[in-house]
Amino acid sequence: MAENTANLSLLSDLTPPSLERTWLTAPHPTLPIVATCSSDKTVRVYSLTNFKLLSTISGGHKRSVRTCAWKPHIQGESVLATGSFDATVGIWRRWDSYGREEGGAGEWGLSAAADNGALSRENREDNEEEEEEEEWRFAVLLDGHDSEVKSVSWSPSGMLLATCSRDKSIWIWEDLDDGDNNFETVAVMQEHEGDVKCVSWHPVEECLASASYDDTIRLWREDIDDWGQVACLKGHEGSIWFIDWEGVENVPSSAGDNDITSWKELHALSGPRLASCSDDRTVRIWRRQPKEQQQSTFGTTPGMPSIIRPTGTDEIWEQEAVLPQTHVLSIYAVAWSKRTGLLASVGADGRIVIYKERFVATPDGSHQAMDTYPQSSSSPSIRTEWVVIATMDGAHGIYEINHISWAKRADRGREEGKEEEVLVTTADDGGIKVWTFER
C-alpha cells in the first residue's frame, strides 16, 4: 500500500500534558503557539519554540472543551473561539504584547531570560499563576445550541463564526466588532439528519462546508440575505468526522511546465478541493465542477431565490479520488498542508499516515496509488495519483488519535530560511506530540 519515501519522527511532547483526553490542537495563524482542547474543561496554550505550557484557559465551560479556532487577520491581539459539550461557545481575548516588557525578545512570555532558564521554574510558575487572570479575558458566551458543540470555524475575513452541534444544527454568528464583544446570529441551518461533526470555511470564499453522522458533506452559501445549501456530497459509507480544504496555490509534485499550467487553469476554474475522512476508513477528495459547466448542465437561473432553487443543484461537486486505504479503523481527522500539499490522517487505530499527490503520464496499473481523473478539466491529459509516503503505528501507544494538524516549525533546531512544518497529534492519552517530517 505504501511508497515509504519519507521519515516521520518525534520531535517533542508538549509538556505538561493533560491528565484527561485531548480532542484537538489549533496552531495560531501567526505566532509560534498552539491551543489544545481537553476533557478537563480547559484549553492549554503551548509554545512551539520550547514545547512548554504557556497558559491554561479555564473557568468558561462546565464540560469538556471539544474544539477551538483562532480568529484570523487581527493585529495586536489573539482571539480564540472554544466549543464545549456544555452546548456553549466561548470567545477569549488576549493582548499579544503581553510578556514583552520584562524579557524583551519574545511574545507570549517567551522572553529571552525565561526561555533560557535564567528564571527558576518556581518563579515562572508563580508568575503564571499571578498573571493568569490578566492574560486571558473571557469576552462572551454564545448560547443557542441544544447539545454538545462539536466544531467551530472562522470565515476567511474573521467576521463570521460557524458552529455545529450534536443537535444537528449549524449556526453562523457575525462578530459585530463594535468594541463590546457583541455577536449576532445570522443563520441557523438544520438540513443535516444527524450530528454535525465538523464545519470548515473555504479558504478565500464565504462558503461553508459541514460534515455529519448522516454520511454527507454539505456546502452552504449566502444568497441575497439568506443562507442555504448549495450542494450535498454523497459517497462515504459512514459518519464523516472531519473535513479540510486544500491550499489555494497547491500544485502536485513531479510536474512539468505543461502540467503546472494546465493544473493552474483547472484550479482557477474549480477552486480549492475538499478532503474528508470517515468511519468507513477512507479519505476522499472532492472537486467543484467549473461554473460554466454547471450552468450548461442545469440551466441555473442567476438570482433565483434560494428558497425555490432545486436542492443540491447550485454547485456540482464530484468525488475526485479515494486515497489508498491504510487505516484499519475509523479515521477521525485529516489535515491538508497549505505549504506542501501533503495530506495527513489519524484515527482510532493510533496510526499516522502521510499521502502525496503526484502527476503521472500514463496509468501504471499499480494498486498502491489511487488515480484521479478531473472530468471537468478542459485538459484531459492532467492525471494525478495519491501515494502513501509515510506511516507511523502506535504514535500514542495504545490510544486513539483524535486530531492532526500542520504547523510552522518554530523550535531552536530548525534550519533558518527553510520553510519547514511539523505535525501535531492530539490523543486520548492526554498527550500532544510534535513530529518532524523529512522527505
CSV table of C-alpha atoms in Angstrom, one decimal, residues 170-362:
chain,number,residue,atom,x,y,z
A,170,ILE,CA,-25.2,24.7,12.1
A,171,TRP,CA,-25.2,28.3,13.4
A,172,ILE,CA,-23.4,31.3,11.8
A,173,TRP,CA,-22.6,34.2,14.0
A,174,GLU,CA,-21.4,37.7,13.0
A,175,ASP,CA,-18.8,39.4,15.1
A,176,LEU,CA,-20.1,43.0,15.1
A,177,ASP,CA,-16.7,44.3,16.1
A,178,ASP,CA,-18.3,47.1,18.0
A,179,GLY,CA,-15.9,47.1,20.9
A,180,ASP,CA,-18.5,45.5,23.2
A,181,ASN,CA,-17.9,41.8,22.1
A,182,ASN,CA,-21.4,41.6,20.5
A,183,PHE,CA,-22.2,38.7,18.2
A,184,GLU,CA,-25.4,38.4,16.1
A,185,THR,CA,-26.9,35.2,14.9
A,186,VAL,CA,-27.2,35.5,11.1
A,187,ALA,CA,-28.3,31.9,10.2
A,188,VAL,CA,-29.3,28.6,11.6
A,189,MET,CA,-29.2,25.6,9.2
A,190,GLN,CA,-30.9,22.3,10.1
A,191,GLU,CA,-30.8,20.2,6.9
A,192,HIS,CA,-28.4,17.6,8.3
A,193,GLU,CA,-30.2,14.4,9.5
A,194,GLY,CA,-27.5,13.5,12.1
A,195,ASP,CA,-24.9,15.1,14.5
A,196,VAL,CA,-22.8,17.7,12.6
A,197,LYS,CA,-19.2,16.8,13.4
A,198,CYS,CA,-17.2,19.5,11.6
A,199,VAL,CA,-17.6,22.8,9.9
A,200,SER,CA,-14.9,24.4,7.8
A,201,TRP,CA,-14.8,27.6,5.8
A,202,HIS,CA,-13.5,27.8,2.2
A,203,PRO,CA,-10.0,29.4,2.3
A,204,VAL,CA,-11.0,32.5,0.3
A,205,GLU,CA,-14.8,32.5,-0.3
A,206,GLU,CA,-17.6,32.8,2.2
A,207,CYS,CA,-18.6,29.2,1.5
A,208,LEU,CA,-19.0,26.8,4.5
A,209,ALA,CA,-18.6,23.0,4.4
A,210,SER,CA,-20.1,20.8,7.0
A,211,ALA,CA,-19.7,17.0,7.7
A,212,SER,CA,-22.2,14.8,9.6
A,213,TYR,CA,-23.2,11.5,11.1
A,214,ASP,CA,-25.7,11.3,8.2
A,215,ASP,CA,-22.7,10.3,5.9
A,216,THR,CA,-23.0,13.6,3.9
A,217,ILE,CA,-21.0,16.8,3.4
A,218,ARG,CA,-23.0,19.9,2.7
A,219,LEU,CA,-21.9,23.2,1.2
A,220,TRP,CA,-23.6,26.5,2.3
A,221,ARG,CA,-23.6,30.0,0.8
A,222,GLU,CA,-25.5,33.2,1.4
A,223,ASP,CA,-27.9,34.2,-1.4
A,224,ILE,CA,-29.3,37.7,-1.1
A,225,ASP,CA,-29.9,37.8,2.6
A,226,ASP,CA,-30.4,34.1,3.4
A,227,TRP,CA,-28.0,31.2,3.9
A,228,GLY,CA,-28.9,28.0,2.1
A,229,GLN,CA,-27.5,24.6,1.0
A,230,VAL,CA,-25.9,24.7,-2.5
A,231,ALA,CA,-24.6,21.1,-2.6
A,232,CYS,CA,-24.9,17.8,-0.8
A,233,LEU,CA,-21.9,15.4,-1.3
A,234,LYS,CA,-22.6,11.7,-1.0
A,235,GLY,CA,-20.1,8.9,-1.3
A,236,HIS,CA,-18.9,8.0,2.2
A,237,GLU,CA,-20.5,4.9,3.8
A,238,GLY,CA,-20.2,6.0,7.4
A,239,SER,CA,-20.1,9.1,9.6
A,240,ILE,CA,-17.9,11.8,8.3
A,241,TRP,CA,-15.6,13.0,11.2
A,242,PHE,CA,-13.6,15.8,9.6
A,243,ILE,CA,-13.0,17.9,6.5
A,244,ASP,CA,-10.2,20.2,5.4
A,245,TRP,CA,-9.6,22.5,2.5
A,246,GLU,CA,-6.7,22.4,0.0
A,247,GLY,CA,-4.3,25.4,-0.1
A,248,VAL,CA,-5.1,27.9,-2.9
A,249,GLU,CA,-1.7,27.7,-4.5
A,250,ASN,CA,-1.2,23.9,-4.2
A,251,VAL,CA,0.3,22.1,-7.2
A,252,PRO,CA,1.0,18.3,-7.1
A,253,SER,CA,4.7,17.2,-7.3
A,254,SER,CA,6.6,15.7,-10.2
A,255,ALA,CA,5.1,18.3,-12.6
A,256,GLY,CA,6.4,19.5,-15.9
A,257,ASP,CA,5.7,23.1,-17.1
A,258,ASN,CA,2.7,21.9,-19.2
A,259,ASP,CA,1.3,20.0,-16.2
A,260,ILE,CA,1.6,23.0,-14.0
A,261,THR,CA,0.0,25.4,-16.5
A,262,SER,CA,-2.9,23.0,-17.1
A,263,TRP,CA,-3.4,22.4,-13.4
A,264,LYS,CA,-3.5,26.1,-12.6
A,265,GLU,CA,-6.0,26.7,-15.3
A,266,LEU,CA,-8.3,24.0,-13.9
A,267,HIS,CA,-7.7,25.2,-10.3
A,268,ALA,CA,-8.6,28.7,-11.3
A,269,LEU,CA,-12.0,27.4,-12.6
A,270,SER,CA,-12.9,25.0,-9.8
A,271,GLY,CA,-11.1,26.4,-6.8
A,272,PRO,CA,-9.6,24.5,-3.9
A,273,ARG,CA,-10.7,20.9,-3.3
A,274,LEU,CA,-12.0,19.4,-0.1
A,275,ALA,CA,-10.7,16.4,1.8
A,276,SER,CA,-12.9,14.3,4.1
A,277,CYS,CA,-12.5,11.3,6.4
A,278,SER,CA,-14.9,8.8,7.8
A,279,ASP,CA,-16.0,5.8,9.8
A,280,ASP,CA,-15.7,3.9,6.5
A,281,ARG,CA,-11.9,4.1,6.9
A,282,THR,CA,-11.4,6.2,3.7
A,283,VAL,CA,-10.1,9.6,2.9
A,284,ARG,CA,-11.8,11.2,-0.1
A,285,ILE,CA,-11.1,14.3,-2.3
A,286,TRP,CA,-13.9,16.4,-3.8
A,287,ARG,CA,-13.7,19.0,-6.6
A,288,ARG,CA,-16.3,21.6,-7.6
A,289,GLN,CA,-17.3,21.5,-11.3
A,290,PRO,CA,-16.5,24.8,-13.1
A,291,LYS,CA,-19.5,27.1,-13.1
A,292,GLU,CA,-19.9,27.3,-16.8
A,293,GLN,CA,-20.3,23.5,-17.0
A,294,GLN,CA,-22.8,23.6,-14.2
A,295,GLN,CA,-24.9,26.2,-15.9
A,296,SER,CA,-24.9,24.3,-19.2
A,297,THR,CA,-25.9,21.1,-17.3
A,298,PHE,CA,-28.7,22.6,-15.2
A,299,GLY,CA,-29.6,25.8,-16.8
A,300,THR,CA,-29.4,27.6,-13.5
A,301,THR,CA,-31.1,30.9,-13.5
A,302,PRO,CA,-28.9,33.6,-11.9
A,303,GLY,CA,-30.6,35.3,-8.9
A,304,MET,CA,-33.2,32.6,-8.3
A,305,PRO,CA,-34.2,32.8,-4.7
A,306,SER,CA,-32.6,30.1,-2.6
A,307,ILE,CA,-36.0,29.0,-1.2
A,308,ILE,CA,-37.2,27.8,-4.6
A,309,ARG,CA,-33.8,26.6,-6.0
A,310,PRO,CA,-33.6,22.8,-6.6
A,311,THR,CA,-31.8,21.4,-3.6
A,312,GLY,CA,-28.2,20.4,-4.2
A,313,THR,CA,-28.0,21.6,-7.8
A,314,ASP,CA,-26.5,25.0,-7.3
A,315,GLU,CA,-23.0,23.6,-7.4
A,316,ILE,CA,-21.8,20.3,-8.7
A,317,TRP,CA,-19.1,18.6,-6.6
A,318,GLU,CA,-17.5,15.4,-7.8
A,319,GLN,CA,-15.7,12.8,-5.8
A,320,GLU,CA,-12.3,13.0,-7.5
A,321,ALA,CA,-10.3,10.4,-5.6
A,322,VAL,CA,-10.4,7.8,-2.8
A,323,LEU,CA,-6.9,7.7,-1.2
A,324,PRO,CA,-5.1,4.4,-0.7
A,325,GLN,CA,-6.8,2.7,2.2
A,326,THR,CA,-4.3,2.3,5.0
A,327,HIS,CA,-6.3,2.8,8.2
A,328,VAL,CA,-8.0,-0.3,9.7
A,329,LEU,CA,-10.4,1.7,12.0
A,330,SER,CA,-12.3,4.9,11.8
A,331,ILE,CA,-10.4,8.0,10.6
A,332,TYR,CA,-11.0,10.9,12.9
A,333,ALA,CA,-9.1,13.7,11.3
A,334,VAL,CA,-7.4,14.7,8.0
A,335,ALA,CA,-5.1,17.7,7.5
A,336,TRP,CA,-4.1,19.2,4.2
A,337,SER,CA,-0.8,21.1,4.3
A,338,LYS,CA,-1.1,24.6,2.8
A,339,ARG,CA,2.7,24.7,2.2
A,340,THR,CA,3.4,21.3,0.6
A,341,GLY,CA,0.1,19.9,-0.5
A,342,LEU,CA,0.7,16.7,1.6
A,343,LEU,CA,-2.2,15.1,3.4
A,344,ALA,CA,-2.1,13.5,6.8
A,345,SER,CA,-4.7,11.4,8.6
A,346,VAL,CA,-5.1,9.8,12.0
A,347,GLY,CA,-7.8,7.8,13.8
A,348,ALA,CA,-8.9,5.1,16.1
A,349,ASP,CA,-6.1,2.7,15.1
A,350,GLY,CA,-3.4,5.1,16.5
A,351,ARG,CA,-1.7,5.4,13.1
A,352,ILE,CA,-0.4,8.5,11.3
A,353,VAL,CA,-0.5,8.3,7.5
A,354,ILE,CA,1.1,10.8,5.1
A,355,TYR,CA,-0.1,11.0,1.5
A,356,LYS,CA,1.4,12.7,-1.5
A,357,GLU,CA,-0.3,13.6,-4.8
A,358,ARG,CA,1.8,13.5,-8.0
A,359,PHE,CA,1.4,13.9,-11.7
A,360,VAL,CA,1.5,10.7,-13.8
A,361,ALA,CA,1.9,10.5,-17.6
A,362,THR,CA,0.1,7.2,-18.0
